[in-house]
Coordinates of C-alpha atoms in Angstrom, one line a residue:
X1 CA 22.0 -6.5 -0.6
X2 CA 25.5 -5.9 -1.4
X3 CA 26.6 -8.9 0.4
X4 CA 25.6 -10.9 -2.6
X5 CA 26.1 -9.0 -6.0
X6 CA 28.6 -10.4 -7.8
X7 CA 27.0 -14.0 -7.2
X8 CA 23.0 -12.1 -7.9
X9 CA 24.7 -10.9 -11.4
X10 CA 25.6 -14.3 -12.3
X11 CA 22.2 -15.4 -11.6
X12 CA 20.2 -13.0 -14.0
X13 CA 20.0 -15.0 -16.8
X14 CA 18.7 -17.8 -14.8
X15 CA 15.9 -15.5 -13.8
X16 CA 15.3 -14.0 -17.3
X17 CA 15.1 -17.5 -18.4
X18 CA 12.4 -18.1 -15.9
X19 CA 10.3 -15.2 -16.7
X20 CA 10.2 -16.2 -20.0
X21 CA 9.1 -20.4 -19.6
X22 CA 6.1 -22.1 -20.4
X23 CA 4.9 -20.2 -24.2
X24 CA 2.7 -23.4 -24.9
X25 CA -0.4 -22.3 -26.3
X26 CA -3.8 -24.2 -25.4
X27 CA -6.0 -23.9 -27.9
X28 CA -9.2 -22.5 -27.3
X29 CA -12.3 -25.2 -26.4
X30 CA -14.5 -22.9 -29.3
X31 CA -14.6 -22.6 -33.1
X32 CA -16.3 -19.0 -32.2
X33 CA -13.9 -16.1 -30.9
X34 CA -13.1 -15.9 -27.3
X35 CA -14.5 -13.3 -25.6
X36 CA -13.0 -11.9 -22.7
X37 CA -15.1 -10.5 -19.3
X38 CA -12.2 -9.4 -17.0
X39 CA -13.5 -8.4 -13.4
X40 CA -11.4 -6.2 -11.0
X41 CA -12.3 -5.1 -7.5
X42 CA -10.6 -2.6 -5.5
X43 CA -8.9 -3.6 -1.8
X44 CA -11.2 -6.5 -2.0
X45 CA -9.6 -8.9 0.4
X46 CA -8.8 -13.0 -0.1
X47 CA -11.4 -13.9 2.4
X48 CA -14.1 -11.6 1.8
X49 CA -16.2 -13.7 -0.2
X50 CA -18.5 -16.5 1.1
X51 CA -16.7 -19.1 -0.8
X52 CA -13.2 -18.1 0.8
X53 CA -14.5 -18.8 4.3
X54 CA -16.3 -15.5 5.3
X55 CA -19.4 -15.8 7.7
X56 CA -20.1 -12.0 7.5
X57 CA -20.3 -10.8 4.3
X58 CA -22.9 -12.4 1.4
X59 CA -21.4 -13.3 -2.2
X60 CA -24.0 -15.5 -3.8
X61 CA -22.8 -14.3 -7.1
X62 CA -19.2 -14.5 -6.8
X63 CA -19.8 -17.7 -5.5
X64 CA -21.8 -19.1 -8.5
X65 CA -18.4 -18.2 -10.2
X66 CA -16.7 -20.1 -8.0
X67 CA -19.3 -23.4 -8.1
X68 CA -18.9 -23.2 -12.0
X69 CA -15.4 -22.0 -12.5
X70 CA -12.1 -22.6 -10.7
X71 CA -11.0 -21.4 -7.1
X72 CA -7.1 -20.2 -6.9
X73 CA -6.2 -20.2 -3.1
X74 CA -2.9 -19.0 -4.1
X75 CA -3.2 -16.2 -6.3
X76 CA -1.4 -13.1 -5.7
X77 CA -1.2 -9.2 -7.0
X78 CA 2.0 -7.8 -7.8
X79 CA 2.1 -4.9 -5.0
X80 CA -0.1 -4.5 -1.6
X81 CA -1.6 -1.4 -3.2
X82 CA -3.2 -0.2 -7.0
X83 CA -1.6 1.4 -9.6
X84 CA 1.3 -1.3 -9.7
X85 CA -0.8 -4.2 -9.8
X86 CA -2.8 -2.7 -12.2
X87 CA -0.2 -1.9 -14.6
X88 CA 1.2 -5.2 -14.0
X89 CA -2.6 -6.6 -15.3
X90 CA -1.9 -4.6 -18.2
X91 CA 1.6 -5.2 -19.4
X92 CA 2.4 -8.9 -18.0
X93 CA 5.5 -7.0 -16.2
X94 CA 6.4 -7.0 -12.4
X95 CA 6.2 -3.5 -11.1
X96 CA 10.2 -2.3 -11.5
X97 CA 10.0 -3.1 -15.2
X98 CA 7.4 -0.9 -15.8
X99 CA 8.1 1.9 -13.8
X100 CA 4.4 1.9 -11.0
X101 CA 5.7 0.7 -7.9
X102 CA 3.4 2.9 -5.7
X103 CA 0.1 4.5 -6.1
X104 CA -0.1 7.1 -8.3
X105 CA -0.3 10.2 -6.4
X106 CA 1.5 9.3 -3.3
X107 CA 4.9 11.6 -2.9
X108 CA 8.2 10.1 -3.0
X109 CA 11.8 11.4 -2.3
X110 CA 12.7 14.4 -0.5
X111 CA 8.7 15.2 -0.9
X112 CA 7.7 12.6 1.5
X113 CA 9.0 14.4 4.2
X114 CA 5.6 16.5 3.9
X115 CA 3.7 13.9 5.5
X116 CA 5.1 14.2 8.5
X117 CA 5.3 10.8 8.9
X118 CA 9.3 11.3 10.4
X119 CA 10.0 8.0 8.3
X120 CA 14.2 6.6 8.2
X121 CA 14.0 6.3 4.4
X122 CA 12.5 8.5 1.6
X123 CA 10.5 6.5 -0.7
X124 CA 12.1 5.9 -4.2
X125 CA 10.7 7.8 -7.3
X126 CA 8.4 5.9 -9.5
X127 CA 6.4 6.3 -12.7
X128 CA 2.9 8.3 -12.5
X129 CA 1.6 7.6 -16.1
X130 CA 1.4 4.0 -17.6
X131 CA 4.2 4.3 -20.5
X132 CA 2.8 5.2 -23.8
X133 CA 5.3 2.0 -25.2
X134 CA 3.8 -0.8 -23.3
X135 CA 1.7 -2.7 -25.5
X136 CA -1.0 -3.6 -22.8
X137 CA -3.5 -6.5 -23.1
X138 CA -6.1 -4.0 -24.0
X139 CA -3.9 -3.0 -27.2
X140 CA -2.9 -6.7 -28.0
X141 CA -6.2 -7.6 -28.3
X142 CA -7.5 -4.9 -29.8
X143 CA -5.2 -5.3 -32.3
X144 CA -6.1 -8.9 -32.8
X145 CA -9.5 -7.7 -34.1
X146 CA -11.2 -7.2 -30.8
X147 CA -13.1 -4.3 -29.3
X148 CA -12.0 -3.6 -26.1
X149 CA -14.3 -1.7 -23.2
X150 CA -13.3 -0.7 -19.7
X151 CA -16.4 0.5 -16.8
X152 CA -14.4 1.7 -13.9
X153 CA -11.4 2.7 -12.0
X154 CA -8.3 3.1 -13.9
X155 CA -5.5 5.1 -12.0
X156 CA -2.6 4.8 -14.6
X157 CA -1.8 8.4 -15.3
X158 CA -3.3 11.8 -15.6
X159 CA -5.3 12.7 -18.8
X160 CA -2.9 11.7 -21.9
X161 CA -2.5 8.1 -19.9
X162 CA -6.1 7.1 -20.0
X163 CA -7.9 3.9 -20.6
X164 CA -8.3 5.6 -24.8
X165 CA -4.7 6.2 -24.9
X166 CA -4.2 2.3 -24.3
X167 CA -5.7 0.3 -26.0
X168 CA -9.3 0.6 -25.0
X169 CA -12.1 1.7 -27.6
X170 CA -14.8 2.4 -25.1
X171 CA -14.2 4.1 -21.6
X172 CA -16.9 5.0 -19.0
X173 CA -15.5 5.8 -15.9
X174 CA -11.7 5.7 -16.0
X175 CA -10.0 8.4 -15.4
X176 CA -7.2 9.6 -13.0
X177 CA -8.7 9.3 -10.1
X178 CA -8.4 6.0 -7.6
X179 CA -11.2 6.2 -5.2
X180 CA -15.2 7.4 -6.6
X181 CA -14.1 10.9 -5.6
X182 CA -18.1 11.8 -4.8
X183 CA -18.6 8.4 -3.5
X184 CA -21.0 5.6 -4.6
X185 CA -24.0 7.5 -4.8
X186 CA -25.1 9.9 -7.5
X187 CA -23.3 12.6 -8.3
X188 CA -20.0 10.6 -9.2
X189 CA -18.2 13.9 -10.0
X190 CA -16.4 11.6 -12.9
X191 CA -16.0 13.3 -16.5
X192 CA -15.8 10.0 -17.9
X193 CA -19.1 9.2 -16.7
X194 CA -22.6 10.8 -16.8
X195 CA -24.4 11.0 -13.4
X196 CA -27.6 8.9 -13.2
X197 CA -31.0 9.1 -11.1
X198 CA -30.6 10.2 -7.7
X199 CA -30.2 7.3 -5.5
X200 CA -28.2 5.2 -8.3
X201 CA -25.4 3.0 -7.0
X202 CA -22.0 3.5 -8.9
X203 CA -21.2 -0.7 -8.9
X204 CA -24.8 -1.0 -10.6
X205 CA -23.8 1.4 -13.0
X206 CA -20.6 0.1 -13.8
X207 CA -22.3 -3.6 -14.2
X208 CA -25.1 -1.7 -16.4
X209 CA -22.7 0.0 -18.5
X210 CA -20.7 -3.3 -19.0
X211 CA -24.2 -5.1 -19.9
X212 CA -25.6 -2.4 -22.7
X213 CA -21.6 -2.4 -24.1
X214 CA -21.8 -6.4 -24.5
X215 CA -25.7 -6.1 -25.7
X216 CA -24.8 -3.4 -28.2
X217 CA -22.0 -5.3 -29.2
X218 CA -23.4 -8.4 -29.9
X219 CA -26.3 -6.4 -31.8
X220 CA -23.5 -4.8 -34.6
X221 CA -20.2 -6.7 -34.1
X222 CA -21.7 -10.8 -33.1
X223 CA -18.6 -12.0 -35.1
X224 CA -16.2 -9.5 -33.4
X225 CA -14.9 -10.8 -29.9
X226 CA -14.9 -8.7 -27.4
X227 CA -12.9 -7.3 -23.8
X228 CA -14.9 -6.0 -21.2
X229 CA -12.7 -4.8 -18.2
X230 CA -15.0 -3.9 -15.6
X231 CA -12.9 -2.3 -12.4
X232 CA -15.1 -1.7 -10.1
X233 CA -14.4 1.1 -7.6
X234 CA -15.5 -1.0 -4.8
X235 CA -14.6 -1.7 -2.0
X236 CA -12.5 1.2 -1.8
X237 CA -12.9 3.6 0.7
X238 CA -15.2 6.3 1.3
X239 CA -17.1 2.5 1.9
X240 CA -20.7 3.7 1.9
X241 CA -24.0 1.3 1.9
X242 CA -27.9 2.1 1.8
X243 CA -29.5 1.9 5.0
X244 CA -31.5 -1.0 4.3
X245 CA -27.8 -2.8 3.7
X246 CA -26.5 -1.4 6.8
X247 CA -29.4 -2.6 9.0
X248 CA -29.6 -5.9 7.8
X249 CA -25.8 -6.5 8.3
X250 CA -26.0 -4.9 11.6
X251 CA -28.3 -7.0 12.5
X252 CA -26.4 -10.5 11.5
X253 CA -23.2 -9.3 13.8
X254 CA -25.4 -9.2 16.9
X255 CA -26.6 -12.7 15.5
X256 CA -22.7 -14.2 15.4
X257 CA -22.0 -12.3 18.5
X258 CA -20.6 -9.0 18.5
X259 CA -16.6 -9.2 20.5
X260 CA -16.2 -6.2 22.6
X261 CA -12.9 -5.6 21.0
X262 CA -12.3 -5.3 17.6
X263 CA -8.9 -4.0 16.7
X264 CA -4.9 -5.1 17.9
X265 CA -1.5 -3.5 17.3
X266 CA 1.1 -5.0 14.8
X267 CA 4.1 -3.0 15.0
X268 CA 2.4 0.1 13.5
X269 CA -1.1 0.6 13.7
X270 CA -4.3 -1.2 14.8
X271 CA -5.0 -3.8 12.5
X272 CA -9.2 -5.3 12.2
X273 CA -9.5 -8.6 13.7
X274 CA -13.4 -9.2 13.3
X275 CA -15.3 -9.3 10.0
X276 CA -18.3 -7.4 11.1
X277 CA -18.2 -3.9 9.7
X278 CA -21.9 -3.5 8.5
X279 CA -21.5 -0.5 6.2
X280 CA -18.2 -3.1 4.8
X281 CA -20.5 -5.7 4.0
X282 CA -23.6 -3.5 2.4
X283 CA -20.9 -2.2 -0.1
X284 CA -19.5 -6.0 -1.0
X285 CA -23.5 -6.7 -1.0
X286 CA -23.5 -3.6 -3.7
X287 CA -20.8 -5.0 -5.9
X288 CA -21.9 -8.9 -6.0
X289 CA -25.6 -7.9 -6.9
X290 CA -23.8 -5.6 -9.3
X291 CA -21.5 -8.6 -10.6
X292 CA -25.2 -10.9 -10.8
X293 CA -26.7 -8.2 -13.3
X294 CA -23.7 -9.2 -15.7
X295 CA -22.9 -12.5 -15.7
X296 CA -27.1 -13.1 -16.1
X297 CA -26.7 -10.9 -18.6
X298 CA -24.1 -13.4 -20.3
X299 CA -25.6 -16.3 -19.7
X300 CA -28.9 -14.7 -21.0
X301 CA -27.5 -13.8 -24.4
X302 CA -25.8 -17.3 -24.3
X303 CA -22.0 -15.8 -24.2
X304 CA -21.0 -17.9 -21.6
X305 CA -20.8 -20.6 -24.4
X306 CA -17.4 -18.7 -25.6
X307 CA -16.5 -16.4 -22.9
X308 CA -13.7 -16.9 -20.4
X309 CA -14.9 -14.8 -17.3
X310 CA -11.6 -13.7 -14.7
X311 CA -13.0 -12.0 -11.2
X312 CA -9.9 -10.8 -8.8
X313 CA -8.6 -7.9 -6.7
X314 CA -6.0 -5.0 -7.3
X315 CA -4.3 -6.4 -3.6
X316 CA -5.1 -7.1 -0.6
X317 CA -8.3 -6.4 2.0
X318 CA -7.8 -2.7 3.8
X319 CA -7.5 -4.2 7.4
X320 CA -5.2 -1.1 8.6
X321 CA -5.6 2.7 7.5
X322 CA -8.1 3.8 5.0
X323 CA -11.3 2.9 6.3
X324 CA -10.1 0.2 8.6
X325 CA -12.4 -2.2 6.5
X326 CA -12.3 -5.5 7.2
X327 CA -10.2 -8.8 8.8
X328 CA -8.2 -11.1 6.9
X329 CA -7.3 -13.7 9.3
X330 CA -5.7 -16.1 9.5
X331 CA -3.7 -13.8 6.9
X332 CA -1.8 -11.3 8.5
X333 CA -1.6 -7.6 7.5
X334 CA -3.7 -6.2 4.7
X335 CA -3.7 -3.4 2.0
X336 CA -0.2 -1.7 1.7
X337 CA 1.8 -3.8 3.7
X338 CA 4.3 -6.6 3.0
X339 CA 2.4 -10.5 4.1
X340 CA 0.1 -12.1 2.9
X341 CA -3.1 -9.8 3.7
X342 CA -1.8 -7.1 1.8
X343 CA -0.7 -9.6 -1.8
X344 CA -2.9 -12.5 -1.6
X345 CA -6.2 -12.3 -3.7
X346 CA -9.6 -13.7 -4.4
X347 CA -9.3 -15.4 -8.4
X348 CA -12.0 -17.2 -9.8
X349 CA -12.2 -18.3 -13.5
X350 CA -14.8 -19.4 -15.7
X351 CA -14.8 -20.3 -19.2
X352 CA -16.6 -23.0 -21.6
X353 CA -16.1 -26.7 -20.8
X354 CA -14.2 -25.8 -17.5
X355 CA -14.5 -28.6 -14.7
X356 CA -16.8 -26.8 -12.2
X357 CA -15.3 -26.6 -8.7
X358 CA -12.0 -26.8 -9.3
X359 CA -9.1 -25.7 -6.7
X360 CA -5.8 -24.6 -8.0
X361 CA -3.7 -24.3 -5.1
X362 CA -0.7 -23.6 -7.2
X363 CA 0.7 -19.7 -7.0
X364 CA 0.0 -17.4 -9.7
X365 CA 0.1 -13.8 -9.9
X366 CA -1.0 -10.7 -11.8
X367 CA 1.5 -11.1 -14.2
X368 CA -0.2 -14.1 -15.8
X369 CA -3.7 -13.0 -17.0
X370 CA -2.0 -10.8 -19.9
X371 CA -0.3 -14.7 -21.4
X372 CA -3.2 -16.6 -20.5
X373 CA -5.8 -14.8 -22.1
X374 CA -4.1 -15.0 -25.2
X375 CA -3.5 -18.2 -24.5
X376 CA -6.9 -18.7 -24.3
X377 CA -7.8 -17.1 -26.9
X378 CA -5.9 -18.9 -29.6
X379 CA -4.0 -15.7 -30.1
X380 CA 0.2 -15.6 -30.6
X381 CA 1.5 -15.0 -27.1
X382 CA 4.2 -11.7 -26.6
X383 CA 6.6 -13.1 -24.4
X384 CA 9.4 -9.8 -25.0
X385 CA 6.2 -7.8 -23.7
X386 CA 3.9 -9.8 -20.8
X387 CA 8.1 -11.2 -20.4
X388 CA 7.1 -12.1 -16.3
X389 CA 3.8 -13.8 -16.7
X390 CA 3.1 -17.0 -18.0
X391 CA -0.1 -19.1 -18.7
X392 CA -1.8 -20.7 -16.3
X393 CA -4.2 -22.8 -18.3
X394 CA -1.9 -26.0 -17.8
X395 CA -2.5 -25.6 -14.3
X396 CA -5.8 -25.8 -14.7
X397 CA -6.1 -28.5 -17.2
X398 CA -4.0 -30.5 -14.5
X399 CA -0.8 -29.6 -16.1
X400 CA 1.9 -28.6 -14.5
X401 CA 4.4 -25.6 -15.2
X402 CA 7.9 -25.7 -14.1
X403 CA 8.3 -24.2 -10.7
X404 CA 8.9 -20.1 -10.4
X405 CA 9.9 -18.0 -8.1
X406 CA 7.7 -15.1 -7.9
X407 CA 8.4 -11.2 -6.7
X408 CA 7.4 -7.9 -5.0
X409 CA 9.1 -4.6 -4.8
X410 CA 8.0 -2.0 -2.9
X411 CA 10.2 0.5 -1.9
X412 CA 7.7 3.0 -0.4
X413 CA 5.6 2.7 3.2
X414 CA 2.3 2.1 2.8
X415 CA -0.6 4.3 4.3
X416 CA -1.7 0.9 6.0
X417 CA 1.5 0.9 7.9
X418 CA 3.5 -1.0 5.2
X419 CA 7.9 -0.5 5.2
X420 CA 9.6 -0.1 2.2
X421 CA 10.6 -4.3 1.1
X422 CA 11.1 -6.6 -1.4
X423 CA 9.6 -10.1 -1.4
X424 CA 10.3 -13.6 -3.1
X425 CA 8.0 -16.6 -2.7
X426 CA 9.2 -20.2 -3.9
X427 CA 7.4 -23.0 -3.3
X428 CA 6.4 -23.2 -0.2
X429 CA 8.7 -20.7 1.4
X430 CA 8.6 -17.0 1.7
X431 CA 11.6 -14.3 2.2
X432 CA 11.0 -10.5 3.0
X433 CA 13.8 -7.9 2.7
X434 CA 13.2 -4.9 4.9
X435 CA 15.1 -1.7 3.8
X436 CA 15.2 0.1 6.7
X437 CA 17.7 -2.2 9.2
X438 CA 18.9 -4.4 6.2
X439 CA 17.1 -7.9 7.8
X440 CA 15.5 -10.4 6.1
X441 CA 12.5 -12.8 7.4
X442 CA 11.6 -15.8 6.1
X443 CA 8.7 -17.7 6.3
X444 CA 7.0 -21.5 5.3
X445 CA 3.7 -20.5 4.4
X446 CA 2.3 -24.2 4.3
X447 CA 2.9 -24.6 8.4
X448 CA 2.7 -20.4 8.9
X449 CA 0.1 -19.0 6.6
X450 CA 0.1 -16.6 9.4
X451 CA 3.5 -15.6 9.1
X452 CA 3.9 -15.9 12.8
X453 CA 7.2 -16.8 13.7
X454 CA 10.1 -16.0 11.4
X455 CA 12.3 -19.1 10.7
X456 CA 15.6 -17.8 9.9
X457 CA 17.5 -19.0 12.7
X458 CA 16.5 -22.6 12.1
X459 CA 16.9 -22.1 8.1
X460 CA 20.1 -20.0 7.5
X461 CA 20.9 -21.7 4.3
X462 CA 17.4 -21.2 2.7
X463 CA 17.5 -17.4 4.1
X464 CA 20.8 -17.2 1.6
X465 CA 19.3 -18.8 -0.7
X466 CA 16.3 -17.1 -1.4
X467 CA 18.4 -13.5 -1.0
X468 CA 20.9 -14.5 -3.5
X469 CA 17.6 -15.1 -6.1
X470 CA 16.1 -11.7 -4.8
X471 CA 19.4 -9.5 -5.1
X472 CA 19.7 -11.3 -8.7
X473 CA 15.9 -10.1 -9.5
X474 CA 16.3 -6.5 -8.4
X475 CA 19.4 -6.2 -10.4
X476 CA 17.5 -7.4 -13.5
X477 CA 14.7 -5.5 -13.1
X478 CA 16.7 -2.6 -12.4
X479 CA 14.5 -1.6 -9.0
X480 CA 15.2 1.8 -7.5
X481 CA 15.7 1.5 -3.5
X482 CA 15.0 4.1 -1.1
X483 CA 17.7 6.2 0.3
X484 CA 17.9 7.5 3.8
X485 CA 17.0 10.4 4.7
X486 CA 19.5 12.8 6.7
X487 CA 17.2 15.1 8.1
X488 CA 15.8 11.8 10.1
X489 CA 14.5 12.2 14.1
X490 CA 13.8 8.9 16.0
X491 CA 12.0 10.9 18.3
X492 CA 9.6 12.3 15.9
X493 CA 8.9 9.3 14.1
X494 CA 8.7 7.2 18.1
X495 CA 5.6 10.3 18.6
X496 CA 4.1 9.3 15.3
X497 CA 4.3 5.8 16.6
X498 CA 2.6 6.4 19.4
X499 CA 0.0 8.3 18.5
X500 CA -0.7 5.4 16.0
X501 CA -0.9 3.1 18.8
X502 CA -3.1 4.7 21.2
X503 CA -5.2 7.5 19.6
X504 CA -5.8 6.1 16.6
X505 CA -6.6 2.8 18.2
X506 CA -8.9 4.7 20.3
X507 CA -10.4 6.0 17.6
X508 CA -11.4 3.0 15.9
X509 CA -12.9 0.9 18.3
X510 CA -15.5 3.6 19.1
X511 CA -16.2 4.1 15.3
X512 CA -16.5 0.4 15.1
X513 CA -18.3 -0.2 18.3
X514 CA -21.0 3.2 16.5
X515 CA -22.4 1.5 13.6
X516 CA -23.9 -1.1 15.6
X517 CA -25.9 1.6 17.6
X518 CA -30.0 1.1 16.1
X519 CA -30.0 5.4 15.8
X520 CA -26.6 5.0 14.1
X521 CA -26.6 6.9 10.3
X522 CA -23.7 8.7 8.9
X523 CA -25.8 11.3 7.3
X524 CA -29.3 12.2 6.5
X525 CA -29.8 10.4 3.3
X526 CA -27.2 8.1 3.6
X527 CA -24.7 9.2 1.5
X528 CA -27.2 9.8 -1.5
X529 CA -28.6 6.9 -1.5
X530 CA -32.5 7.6 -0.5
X531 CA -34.0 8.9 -3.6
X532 CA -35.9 12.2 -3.1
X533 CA -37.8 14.5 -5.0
X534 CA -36.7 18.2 -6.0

């Protein structure tokens, strides 16, 4: 990085300038407030839905979004794991500006070493509470006479940094957690939210929550607009399904052909190469049915006349670690690690008037929902605050906006096997800067959407040039770097390694290879999910 800073610090302006572009308001379609219905999923990955190109797994209602709405192919989150990307939702900022650049929870400096993952660098410190002077989209438009309601995961800071303390009037289910600490079946052991009836499904909930918020709403407030933020907790791991879900997806792999492998070593650990995890696909089952109940709901009450609708994911599919989910291929990588599997998102929008089936192939990132909604809404944008997003409506009026380079920072390893890196995408081309040796690889992700073969020796001057951008960016933004630590072992991390490579590997193909057994159940009721009687 040093290499370049006295050219990167001429270049900051140029960026800032960037960041700032395109503050063009389109005006919203309706005479009737906007509504808002913003959709999160957890680790859901950019080909798990029907309408992405999945065989497997069954998204009829996502994919009614899609028919109606608008496909991005190119959309991104701002990190390859939660908390950042979420924070990024909230406050239009990349991750070093606002302080999340790993999940919160995960240790950093000389705590890492607890791990005992032997690693060469020691994760830099970051931010474990959403700061209390972000004005966050859920605050904006509150403020702009909206009531603002969240169902579902948060994970922006312990209690004092909850979804009340920012902007949001109504919270059931958001807390500090970032995984449904008693899993998707009652009891949710959440104090934000009240169990149900034995056998209740937490993504139901969620949707049912969302639906008696909006129908309450439009009972007391119908002139009052309205921001739902439903995160669902799905598809994060502990992934857990009913046995009827898990049968009937079992029973579809044997139909496509079940491959007697299943897994494959890049670099670090095993990484899923088949989308055919039946317990996987009953919980994405779980979520789209639970995504149905809404948006019927909407269309019932006749809000989809004014409301702009935004489904998407927190980062990429969990392919490695975790629960060893799911494949995103051709994409490599997944959750927590630095290509395409673990940035590259599902988005789908729908709104009044929109062209149905539309594909924006154009990049856009999390940054960019906090300007566009407002945008959308009709309401004054906040460019010093959502200062690295920009609207996206032009693009999908068949507009343009004036090209961008967009950014990652991530100076931590990821539990998927991830190294600490920064990242710059421009046009088609795509740079990652690896902190532990110092080398860079680039990437053109039109003829490589792999990222197969690195192109640096055949591009030297578009290597320099994207690093001189990136050096200029993480001087702006001020990013922290990891630092190496001195009490580092080869040896011990080379063990680590190996173990990785062979045990764990082990491990998953006969857990993968179990759940298509017919006597195959992971517990007696299936995680909570058969409803008995005391």
């Amino acid at each position: 990085m040093k290499t370049f800073l006295v050219l990167a610090g001429s270049l900051c302006a140029t960026i800032g300038a960037q960041a700032q572009m395109q503050k063009k308001q389109v005006k919203s379609p309706s005479k009737e407030p906007m509504n808002v219905l913003f959709i999160l999923a957890d680790d859901y990955g950019w080909n798990d839905l029907s309408c992405m190109g999945s065989k497997y797994y069954e998204t009829p209602n996502l994919d009614r979004l899609a028919e109606r709405g608008v496909k991005f192919t190119n959309a991104y989150a701002t990190c390859q794991v939660s908390s950042p990307s979420r924070a990024s939702i909230m406050t239009g900022k990349y991750t070093p500006r606002h302080g999340i650049t790993d999940w919160i929870g995960e240790k950093s400096g000389e705590d890492w070493r607890s791990m005992k993952r032997h690693s060469k660098l020691l994760p830099a410190d970051y931010i474990w509470n959403l700061p209390q002077d972000e004005y966050t989209l859920a605050e904006c438009l509150r403020d702009n006479g909206y009531t603002t309601f969240i169902a579902g995961k948060w994970h922006l800071g312990e209690e004092g940094s909850w979804p009340e303390d920012h902007g949001f009037d109504i919270n059931k289910g958001g807390w500090s957690a970032g995984n449904p600490k008693g899993g998707y079946f009652v009891p949710y052991n959440n104090p934000k939210l009240t169990d149900g009836p034995k056998g209740e499904n937490l993504s139901m909930r969620l949707s049912n929550e969302t639906v008696s918020f909006i129908r309450e709403h439009e009972k007391k407030n119908k002139k009052k607009p309205f921001f739902a933020y439903l995160s669902f907790y799905a598809v994060h791991g502990p992934i857990q399904t009913t046995k009827e879900n898990w049968n009937y997806f079992r029973d579809k792999a044997e139909q496509l052909g079940i491959k007697e492998s299943g897994f494959a070593v890049d670099r670090t650990l095993p990484v899923r190469q088949t989308q055919d995890n039946p317990v996987y696909a009953g919980l994405i089952k779980q979520m789209d049915d639970a995504i149905g109940n809404v948006l019927d709901a909407i269309a019932e009450m006749g809000l989809d006349k004014n409301t702009l609708i935004i489904f998407t994911s927190d980062n990429g599919g969990v392919s490695t670690g975790d629960s060893y989910s799911t494949s995103l291929l051709p994409l490599r990588g997944g959750k927590g690690r630095q290509w395409e599997g673990g940035i590259r998102v599902p988005l789908l929008m729908q709104y009044p008037d929109c062209q149905s089936g539309t594909i924006c192939e154009s990049p856009v990132i999390g940054t960019d929902f906090y300007p566009t909604i407002l945008d959308y809404a009709g309401l004054p944008l906040v460019p010093e605050q959502h200062k690295d997003g920009v609207s996206i409506f032009p693009l999908i009026n068949k507009d343009k906006i004036e090209e961008r380079a967009l950014f990652w920072h991530y100076p931590h390893y990821g539990n998927q096997g991830g190294d600490p890196s920064s990242i710059i995408r421009k046009g088609d081309w795509k740079l990652i800067y690896y902190y532990e040796d110092q080398h860079c690889e680039l990437y053109n992700l039109a003829i490589d959407i792999s990222e197969s073969e690195p192109l640096n020796i055949q591009y030297p001057e578009k290597v320099k040039e994207l690093k001189t951008l990136l050096d200029a960016w993480l001087i702006e933004v001020d990013a922290k770097i990891p630092l190496p630590d001195l009490e580092y072992i080869p040896q011990k991390e080379a063990q680590v390694k190996q173990v990785w490579k062979t045990e764990v590997l082990q491990k998953q193909e006969k857990n993968r290879m179990q759940m298509f057994k017919s006597d195959w159940e992971p517990n007696e009721d299936w995680w909570g999910s058969m409803i008995t009687i005391d």
